Short mmCIF file of C-alpha atoms and ligand atoms in Angstrom, two decimals:
data_model
loop_
_atom_site.label_atom_id
_atom_site.label_comp_id
_atom_site.label_asym_id
_atom_site.label_seq_id
_atom_site.Cartn_x
_atom_site.Cartn_y
_atom_site.Cartn_z
CA MET A 1 0.00 0.00 0.00
CA LYS A 2 1.18 3.57 -0.63
CA ILE A 3 0.61 5.63 2.52
CA LEU A 4 0.86 9.40 2.80
CA VAL A 5 1.95 10.01 6.42
CA THR A 6 1.77 13.58 7.71
CA GLY A 7 4.01 14.51 10.63
CA GLY A 8 6.35 11.62 9.90
CA ALA A 9 9.39 13.46 11.24
CA GLY A 10 7.78 13.74 14.68
CA PHE A 11 7.69 11.27 17.53
CA ILE A 12 4.74 8.98 16.70
CA GLY A 13 4.74 9.68 12.95
CA SER A 14 8.35 8.52 12.66
CA ALA A 15 7.52 5.27 14.48
CA VAL A 16 4.71 4.74 11.96
CA VAL A 17 7.03 5.51 9.03
CA ARG A 18 9.72 3.10 10.27
CA LEU A 19 7.22 0.30 10.91
CA ALA A 20 5.30 0.81 7.64
CA VAL A 21 8.49 0.70 5.55
CA SER A 22 9.72 -2.38 7.45
CA ARG A 23 6.43 -4.08 6.49
CA GLY A 24 6.91 -3.28 2.82
CA HIS A 25 4.56 -0.31 2.47
CA GLN A 26 5.53 2.66 0.33
CA VAL A 27 5.57 5.80 2.47
CA VAL A 28 5.45 9.46 1.54
CA ASN A 29 6.39 11.48 4.62
CA LEU A 30 4.88 15.00 4.52
CA ASP A 31 6.29 17.25 7.24
CA ALA A 32 6.86 20.97 7.72
CA LEU A 33 9.86 20.30 10.00
CA THR A 34 8.74 22.48 12.91
CA TYR A 35 10.74 22.75 16.13
CA ALA A 36 9.36 19.28 17.12
CA ALA A 37 10.63 17.46 14.03
CA CYS A 38 13.85 15.59 13.53
CA LEU A 39 14.71 13.82 10.28
CA ASP A 40 17.14 11.59 12.21
CA ASN A 41 13.98 9.87 13.52
CA VAL A 42 13.56 8.31 10.06
CA ALA A 43 17.25 7.94 9.20
CA GLU A 44 16.98 4.13 9.19
CA VAL A 45 14.52 4.21 6.25
CA ALA A 46 15.73 7.37 4.49
CA ASP A 47 17.61 5.44 1.79
CA SER A 48 14.88 2.88 1.22
CA PRO A 49 13.31 2.89 -2.26
CA LEU A 50 9.98 2.65 -0.40
CA TYR A 51 10.48 6.07 1.27
CA THR A 52 9.97 9.63 -0.01
CA PHE A 53 10.09 12.89 1.92
CA GLU A 54 7.97 15.94 1.08
CA HIS A 55 8.88 19.10 2.96
CA ALA A 56 5.46 20.78 3.06
CA ASP A 57 3.05 22.49 5.40
CA ILE A 58 -0.54 21.33 5.87
CA ARG A 59 -1.51 25.01 6.11
CA ASP A 60 -0.64 25.27 2.38
CA PRO A 61 -3.55 23.84 0.31
CA ALA A 62 -1.69 24.15 -3.02
CA ALA A 63 1.19 22.03 -1.71
CA LEU A 64 -1.28 19.36 -0.55
CA THR A 65 -2.99 19.23 -3.95
CA ARG A 66 0.39 18.83 -5.64
CA ILE A 67 1.45 16.05 -3.25
CA PHE A 68 -1.77 14.04 -3.70
CA THR A 69 -1.55 14.41 -7.49
CA THR A 70 2.14 13.47 -7.62
CA HIS A 71 2.08 10.50 -5.27
CA GLN A 72 -1.46 9.04 -5.70
CA PRO A 73 -1.61 7.47 -2.20
CA ASP A 74 -3.91 4.57 -1.31
CA ALA A 75 -4.30 5.93 2.21
CA VAL A 76 -3.49 8.88 4.44
CA MET A 77 -2.33 8.70 8.04
CA HIS A 78 -2.69 12.20 9.40
CA LEU A 79 -0.45 12.84 12.41
CA ALA A 80 0.93 16.32 11.71
CA ALA A 81 -0.05 18.57 14.59
CA GLU A 82 1.15 20.92 17.24
CA SER A 83 1.25 18.48 20.14
CA HIS A 84 2.53 20.11 23.35
CA VAL A 85 -0.18 21.16 25.81
CA ASP A 86 2.10 23.64 27.63
CA ARG A 87 2.93 25.41 24.36
CA SER A 88 -0.80 25.58 23.54
CA ILE A 89 -1.36 27.53 26.76
CA ASP A 90 1.31 30.11 25.87
CA GLY A 91 0.48 30.35 22.16
CA PRO A 92 -2.75 28.73 20.95
CA ARG A 93 -2.73 30.24 17.43
CA ASP A 94 -0.41 27.64 15.87
CA PHE A 95 -2.65 24.94 17.33
CA ILE A 96 -5.75 26.39 15.69
CA GLU A 97 -4.00 26.92 12.36
CA THR A 98 -2.26 23.54 12.11
CA ASN A 99 -4.59 21.23 14.00
CA ILE A 100 -7.91 22.64 12.79
CA THR A 101 -7.30 24.51 9.52
CA GLY A 102 -4.50 22.14 8.55
CA THR A 103 -6.79 19.13 9.05
CA PHE A 104 -9.49 20.90 7.02
CA ASN A 105 -6.94 21.42 4.22
CA MET A 106 -5.95 17.74 4.37
CA LEU A 107 -9.59 16.65 4.20
CA GLU A 108 -10.31 18.89 1.23
CA ALA A 109 -7.18 17.78 -0.65
CA ALA A 110 -8.01 14.12 0.09
CA ARG A 111 -11.66 14.55 -0.93
CA ALA A 112 -10.75 16.21 -4.24
CA TYR A 113 -8.19 13.49 -5.02
CA TRP A 114 -10.59 10.66 -3.99
CA THR A 115 -13.41 12.19 -6.07
CA ARG A 116 -11.17 12.52 -9.15
CA ALA A 117 -10.26 8.82 -8.70
CA ASN A 118 -14.01 7.90 -8.78
CA THR A 119 -14.35 7.47 -4.99
CA PRO A 120 -12.52 4.15 -4.48
CA ALA A 121 -14.04 2.34 -1.47
CA GLY A 122 -10.62 1.09 -0.35
CA PHE A 123 -9.21 4.59 0.16
CA ARG A 124 -8.68 5.57 3.83
CA PHE A 125 -8.16 8.86 5.62
CA HIS A 126 -6.90 7.83 9.06
CA HIS A 127 -6.96 10.68 11.55
CA ILE A 128 -4.76 10.24 14.63
CA SER A 129 -6.10 11.97 17.73
CA THR A 130 -5.89 11.98 21.48
CA ASP A 131 -7.88 10.79 24.49
CA GLU A 132 -7.56 14.35 25.81
CA VAL A 133 -10.64 15.27 23.71
CA PHE A 134 -12.75 13.42 26.32
CA GLY A 135 -11.72 15.69 29.20
CA SER A 136 -10.80 14.54 32.68
CA LEU A 137 -11.87 11.45 34.67
CA PRO A 138 -12.24 11.11 38.43
CA ASN A 139 -9.91 8.71 40.23
CA ASP A 140 -12.35 5.81 39.92
CA PRO A 141 -11.05 2.68 38.12
CA ALA A 142 -14.59 1.89 36.94
CA GLN A 143 -14.63 5.03 34.80
CA LYS A 144 -12.73 4.97 31.50
CA PHE A 145 -13.02 6.64 28.10
CA THR A 146 -14.94 4.66 25.50
CA GLU A 147 -15.58 5.55 21.86
CA THR A 148 -18.95 7.03 22.90
CA THR A 149 -17.68 9.21 25.77
CA PRO A 150 -18.88 12.78 25.07
CA TYR A 151 -16.21 15.26 24.02
CA ASP A 152 -15.15 17.68 26.77
CA PRO A 153 -11.77 19.18 25.82
CA ARG A 154 -10.26 21.55 28.35
CA SER A 155 -6.92 22.83 26.96
CA PRO A 156 -6.30 24.78 23.74
CA TYR A 157 -4.47 21.67 22.46
CA SER A 158 -7.29 19.22 23.20
CA ALA A 159 -9.92 21.67 21.93
CA SER A 160 -8.06 21.96 18.62
CA LYS A 161 -7.81 18.17 18.34
CA ALA A 162 -11.52 17.79 19.20
CA ALA A 163 -12.39 20.26 16.44
CA SER A 164 -10.29 18.27 13.97
CA ASP A 165 -12.03 15.02 14.98
CA HIS A 166 -15.42 16.63 14.34
CA LEU A 167 -14.30 17.80 10.90
CA VAL A 168 -13.08 14.29 10.00
CA ARG A 169 -16.42 12.74 11.04
CA ALA A 170 -18.32 15.42 9.13
CA TRP A 171 -16.36 14.69 5.94
CA HIS A 172 -17.40 11.04 6.31
CA GLU A 173 -21.07 11.77 7.01
CA THR A 174 -21.42 14.56 4.45
CA TYR A 175 -19.15 13.52 1.58
CA GLY A 176 -18.74 9.80 2.25
CA LEU A 177 -14.95 10.07 2.58
CA PRO A 178 -13.79 6.70 4.02
CA VAL A 179 -12.26 7.84 7.31
CA VAL A 180 -11.00 5.99 10.38
CA LEU A 181 -10.27 7.78 13.66
CA THR A 182 -8.11 6.69 16.55
CA ASN A 183 -7.80 8.38 19.95
CA CYS A 184 -4.81 7.27 21.97
CA SER A 185 -3.43 7.80 25.43
CA ASN A 186 -0.02 9.27 26.32
CA ASN A 187 2.79 7.79 24.26
CA TYR A 188 6.39 7.31 25.31
CA GLY A 189 9.47 5.58 23.94
CA PRO A 190 12.47 6.20 21.65
CA TYR A 191 12.71 9.55 19.80
CA HIS A 192 10.37 11.32 22.27
CA PHE A 193 11.14 15.04 21.96
CA PRO A 194 12.98 16.28 25.07
CA GLU A 195 10.23 18.71 26.14
CA LYS A 196 7.84 15.92 27.23
CA LEU A 197 7.68 14.47 30.75
CA ILE A 198 9.54 11.16 30.33
CA PRO A 199 12.58 12.44 28.39
CA VAL A 200 12.71 15.53 30.63
CA ILE A 201 12.92 13.27 33.68
CA ILE A 202 15.58 10.96 32.20
CA LEU A 203 17.76 13.78 30.89
CA ASN A 204 17.42 16.03 33.95
CA ALA A 205 18.23 13.05 36.18
CA LEU A 206 21.42 12.35 34.23
CA ALA A 207 22.37 16.04 34.32
CA GLY A 208 21.88 16.23 38.11
CA LYS A 209 19.03 18.73 37.67
CA ALA A 210 15.66 18.95 39.44
CA LEU A 211 13.00 16.45 38.30
CA PRO A 212 9.94 18.70 37.99
CA ILE A 213 6.55 17.22 38.91
CA TYR A 214 3.51 19.38 38.26
CA GLY A 215 1.26 19.91 41.31
CA ASP A 216 1.32 16.95 43.69
CA GLY A 217 2.04 14.35 40.98
CA SER A 218 -1.32 12.64 41.40
CA ASN A 219 -2.42 13.12 37.76
CA VAL A 220 -2.94 9.71 36.17
CA ARG A 221 -2.13 8.84 32.55
CA ASP A 222 -2.49 5.55 30.64
CA TRP A 223 1.01 5.04 29.19
CA LEU A 224 1.29 3.59 25.67
CA TYR A 225 4.63 2.47 24.22
CA VAL A 226 5.05 4.27 20.89
CA GLU A 227 6.01 1.16 18.91
CA ASP A 228 2.89 -0.62 20.18
CA HIS A 229 0.91 2.42 19.11
CA ALA A 230 2.40 2.37 15.60
CA ASP A 231 1.39 -1.29 15.30
CA ALA A 232 -2.17 -0.48 16.39
CA LEU A 233 -2.35 2.42 13.93
CA LEU A 234 -1.37 0.27 10.95
CA LEU A 235 -3.93 -2.33 12.02
CA ALA A 236 -6.66 0.31 12.32
CA LEU A 237 -5.71 1.61 8.89
CA GLU A 238 -5.90 -1.81 7.28
CA LYS A 239 -8.80 -3.38 9.21
CA GLY A 240 -10.73 -0.50 10.80
CA LYS A 241 -14.26 0.09 9.53
CA PRO A 242 -14.87 3.34 7.64
CA GLY A 243 -16.55 5.92 9.85
CA HIS A 244 -15.49 4.13 13.04
CA SER A 245 -13.24 5.33 15.80
CA TYR A 246 -10.98 3.22 18.01
CA ASN A 247 -9.49 4.13 21.36
CA ILE A 248 -5.92 2.91 21.81
CA GLY A 249 -4.58 2.65 25.36
CA GLY A 250 -1.58 1.14 27.04
CA GLU A 251 -3.52 -0.66 29.81
CA ASN A 252 -0.89 0.91 32.08
CA GLU A 253 -2.35 3.62 34.29
CA ARG A 254 0.22 5.34 36.52
CA SER A 255 0.28 8.63 38.41
CA ASN A 256 2.99 11.05 37.33
CA LEU A 257 4.71 10.56 40.68
CA GLU A 258 4.68 6.73 40.32
CA LEU A 259 6.02 7.07 36.79
CA VAL A 260 8.89 9.33 37.85
CA GLN A 261 9.75 7.07 40.79
CA THR A 262 9.88 4.08 38.42
CA LEU A 263 12.19 5.98 36.06
CA CYS A 264 14.42 6.92 39.01
CA ALA A 265 14.65 3.27 40.12
CA ILE A 266 15.56 2.13 36.57
CA LEU A 267 18.27 4.81 36.37
CA ASP A 268 19.57 3.89 39.86
CA ALA A 269 20.11 0.34 38.56
CA LYS A 270 21.59 1.27 35.17
CA ARG A 271 23.57 4.43 35.94
CA PRO A 272 24.01 4.65 39.74
CA LYS A 273 24.82 8.06 41.20
CA ALA A 274 28.01 8.56 43.16
CA ALA A 275 25.92 9.48 46.20
CA GLY A 276 22.20 9.20 46.93
CA VAL A 277 19.43 8.17 44.54
CA TYR A 278 17.77 9.93 41.59
CA ALA A 279 14.50 10.30 43.52
CA ASP A 280 16.35 12.84 45.71
CA GLN A 281 16.12 15.21 42.70
CA ILE A 282 12.28 15.17 42.60
CA THR A 283 10.85 18.69 42.93
CA PHE A 284 7.17 19.63 42.98
CA VAL A 285 6.44 22.70 40.82
CA THR A 286 3.44 24.92 40.05
CA ASP A 287 0.70 22.89 38.41
CA ARG A 288 -0.43 23.34 34.80
CA PRO A 289 -3.59 25.48 34.64
CA GLY A 290 -6.62 23.23 34.04
CA HIS A 291 -4.46 20.11 34.46
CA ASP A 292 -6.72 17.11 33.74
CA ALA A 293 -6.75 14.72 36.71
CA ARG A 294 -6.94 11.37 34.96
CA TYR A 295 -7.07 9.84 31.48
CA ALA A 296 -7.83 6.13 31.09
CA ILE A 297 -8.81 4.19 28.01
CA ASP A 298 -11.31 1.34 27.91
CA PRO A 299 -9.50 -0.85 25.34
CA SER A 300 -12.34 -3.33 24.77
CA HIS A 301 -13.49 -2.07 21.35
CA ILE A 302 -10.14 -2.35 19.55
CA ARG A 303 -9.46 -5.64 21.36
CA ALA A 304 -12.80 -7.19 20.35
CA GLU A 305 -12.97 -5.86 16.80
CA LEU A 306 -9.32 -5.84 15.70
CA GLY A 307 -7.78 -8.24 18.23
CA TRP A 308 -5.19 -5.68 19.37
CA ARG A 309 -3.51 -5.39 22.77
CA PRO A 310 -0.31 -3.63 23.85
CA SER A 311 2.76 -5.89 23.98
CA VAL A 312 4.65 -4.32 26.90
CA THR A 313 3.96 -3.22 30.46
CA VAL A 314 4.96 0.30 31.37
CA GLU A 315 7.91 -1.04 33.39
CA GLU A 316 9.23 -2.93 30.32
CA GLY A 317 8.62 0.03 28.05
CA LEU A 318 10.30 2.48 30.42
CA GLU A 319 13.34 0.24 30.71
CA ARG A 320 13.66 0.11 26.91
CA THR A 321 13.20 3.88 26.79
CA VAL A 322 15.90 4.55 29.38
CA ASP A 323 18.28 2.21 27.50
CA TRP A 324 17.54 4.10 24.29
CA TYR A 325 18.26 7.53 25.81
CA LEU A 326 21.46 6.25 27.42
CA ALA A 327 22.63 4.96 24.03
CA ASN A 328 21.52 7.93 21.92
CA GLU A 329 22.95 11.11 23.39
CA SER A 330 23.93 12.24 19.88
CA TRP A 331 20.19 12.33 19.06
CA TRP A 332 18.88 14.21 22.09
CA ARG A 333 21.75 16.56 22.92
CA PRO A 334 21.27 18.93 19.91
CA LEU A 335 17.48 19.00 20.42
CA GLN A 336 17.93 20.44 23.91
CA ALA A 337 19.15 23.66 22.29
CA ARG A 338 15.84 24.20 20.45
CA GLN A 339 13.56 27.09 21.39
CA GLY A 340 11.54 26.49 24.56
CA VAL A 341 13.18 23.19 25.51
CA GLY A 342 14.28 23.05 29.14
CA VAL A 343 12.17 26.13 29.96
CA ARG A 344 8.98 26.00 32.04
CA LEU A 345 6.12 26.73 29.61
CA GLY A 346 2.37 26.92 30.02
CA ILE A 347 1.86 28.66 33.32
CA LYS A 348 0.04 31.92 33.91
CA ASP A 349 2.36 34.94 34.13
CA THR A 350 1.22 35.51 37.72
CA ASP A 351 2.52 32.03 38.64
CA ARG A 352 5.99 32.57 37.16
CA ALA A 353 8.78 32.65 39.69
P1 NAD B 401 5.23 15.66 17.46
O1 NAD B 401 5.06 17.06 17.96
O2 NAD B 401 6.37 14.84 17.94
O3 NAD B 401 5.32 15.68 15.86
C1 NAD B 401 4.47 16.44 15.07
C2 NAD B 401 5.04 16.49 13.67
O4 NAD B 401 4.11 17.24 12.87
C3 NAD B 401 6.40 17.19 13.60
O5 NAD B 401 7.28 16.43 12.80
C4 NAD B 401 6.07 18.51 12.94
O6 NAD B 401 7.13 19.03 12.14
C5 NAD B 401 4.86 18.17 12.10
N1 NAD B 401 4.02 19.35 11.84
C6 NAD B 401 3.57 20.24 12.77
N2 NAD B 401 2.88 21.22 12.17
C7 NAD B 401 2.88 20.92 10.83
C8 NAD B 401 2.32 21.53 9.70
N3 NAD B 401 1.64 22.70 9.80
N4 NAD B 401 2.47 20.95 8.49
C9 NAD B 401 3.17 19.78 8.39
N5 NAD B 401 3.76 19.17 9.42
C10 NAD B 401 3.60 19.73 10.64
O7 NAD B 401 3.84 14.96 17.75
P2 NAD B 401 3.55 13.44 18.18
O8 NAD B 401 3.68 13.32 19.64
O9 NAD B 401 4.30 12.53 17.29
O10 NAD B 401 1.99 13.34 17.85
C11 NAD B 401 1.54 12.93 16.56
C12 NAD B 401 0.03 12.95 16.54
O11 NAD B 401 -0.47 12.10 17.58
C13 NAD B 401 -0.56 14.34 16.78
O12 NAD B 401 -1.67 14.50 15.95
C14 NAD B 401 -0.99 14.29 18.25
O13 NAD B 401 -2.08 15.16 18.48
C15 NAD B 401 -1.36 12.84 18.40
N6 NAD B 401 -1.23 12.31 19.76
C16 NAD B 401 -0.01 12.32 20.42
C17 NAD B 401 0.08 11.77 21.69
C18 NAD B 401 1.40 11.70 22.42
O14 NAD B 401 1.44 11.18 23.54
N7 NAD B 401 2.52 12.15 21.85
C19 NAD B 401 -1.05 11.27 22.32
C20 NAD B 401 -2.26 11.32 21.67
C21 NAD B 401 -2.34 11.82 20.37
#
C-alpha cells in the first residue's frame, strides 16, 4: 500500500514511518519540519526505495494538492499537529491553524483526489487523535473513556484536536470520505522530543538537575509504548471500519509521581549516582492550569474488533526507553538547544517565579 503520512518526522509519525516501511509499504512522509521534528527519527529508512520525503506544510492547500496528485496514495495517516499542551497555553494560534485549519486542508485535498479517482471504497483517511478530547476522569477505576464518551476538551491543544475530529467525522457523514479515527493515550518511547515528561525526567536526572513534577504528581495517565501504538495504527488503517473510531490505550495507568519514581529506580540500577538516589532530585512545581486529573482508556473495542492489545507493560517500556536515551545522546543533545526546551512553559504569568 502507498501511505501518505503527515508529521512523519515527529515522535509517533516517525515510528509509523519506520514500521510501515519495514512491512513493505511505500511511504510518503509529509512534514513541515517544525521545532518538534527531527529527520534523524527516520534515518533508518531514508535510503529505502519505499520512502519519499515531502517538505510541506498542511496550512498550504496548493502544496497538498500537488502532493496528492504526484504521489497518488492509497491511504493517508494524518499525524501532523502541534502536540505540546504547555505550548498551547502560551500560544494557541499555531494549534488552531495547524490542528484545525491544517486538518481541514488535508480533508479537502483528500476529498478532491478521492473524487477525481471515482471514490474508491478502499481509500482511507486515518486521523490520529488523542484521548484528551474526552476531558478529565475522576480517580475511579470503573470510569474509563470509551468511543462514545462525550467530548469535553479543556486545553487549547485538546480543543483543537476535538475540532479536527469533528471535521473528519463530518467529511465522512457529508461527503462519504472513508475515514477511520483513533484516539490514543499518552505515548512514550524512543525519539520522544525532550520537552515531554519522560525524556525531561531521564535527561534532567542524568544532568543532576531537578525532576519537575507538576502539582502533587497525582495526575494519572495511561502510558502507551510508541512502537505498540504504531502497530495499532497500521492495524486500524488496514482493518478499521470506515466511519469508526478506536481508542488505543496502554492498559498501564500510573500517576505522574509513580512514573517518575519508576524511572528513578531504573536509572539507579543502570547508571548509579556517586551518592544518593535519583528520587532525591524530585521537585514539585506549580501545576499546569486546568491540568486534567486522569485519562484512562477502555480498550475493549479495539481488542474485540481488531484483536489488538499492547505488547509491553509500562515497566518494560520504560526500561527500553531509558536504554535508548542512554545509548543515543547524539540524538537528544542537539534537540535540547531548540527554542523552549528546558524552559517552564504553560503557566500563567502571575505564577511565574
Ligand atoms: P510531534 O510534535 O512529535 O510531531 C508532530 C510532527 O508534525 C512534527 O514532525 C512537525 O514538524 C509536524 N508538523 C507540525 N505542524 C505541521 C504543519 N503545519 N504541516 C506539516 N507538518 C507539521 O507529535 P507526536 O507526539 O508525534 O503526535 C503525533 C500525533 O499524535 C498528533 O496529531 C498528536 O495530536 C497525536 N497524539 C499524540 C500523543 C502523544 O502522547 N505524543 C497522544 C495522543 C495523540
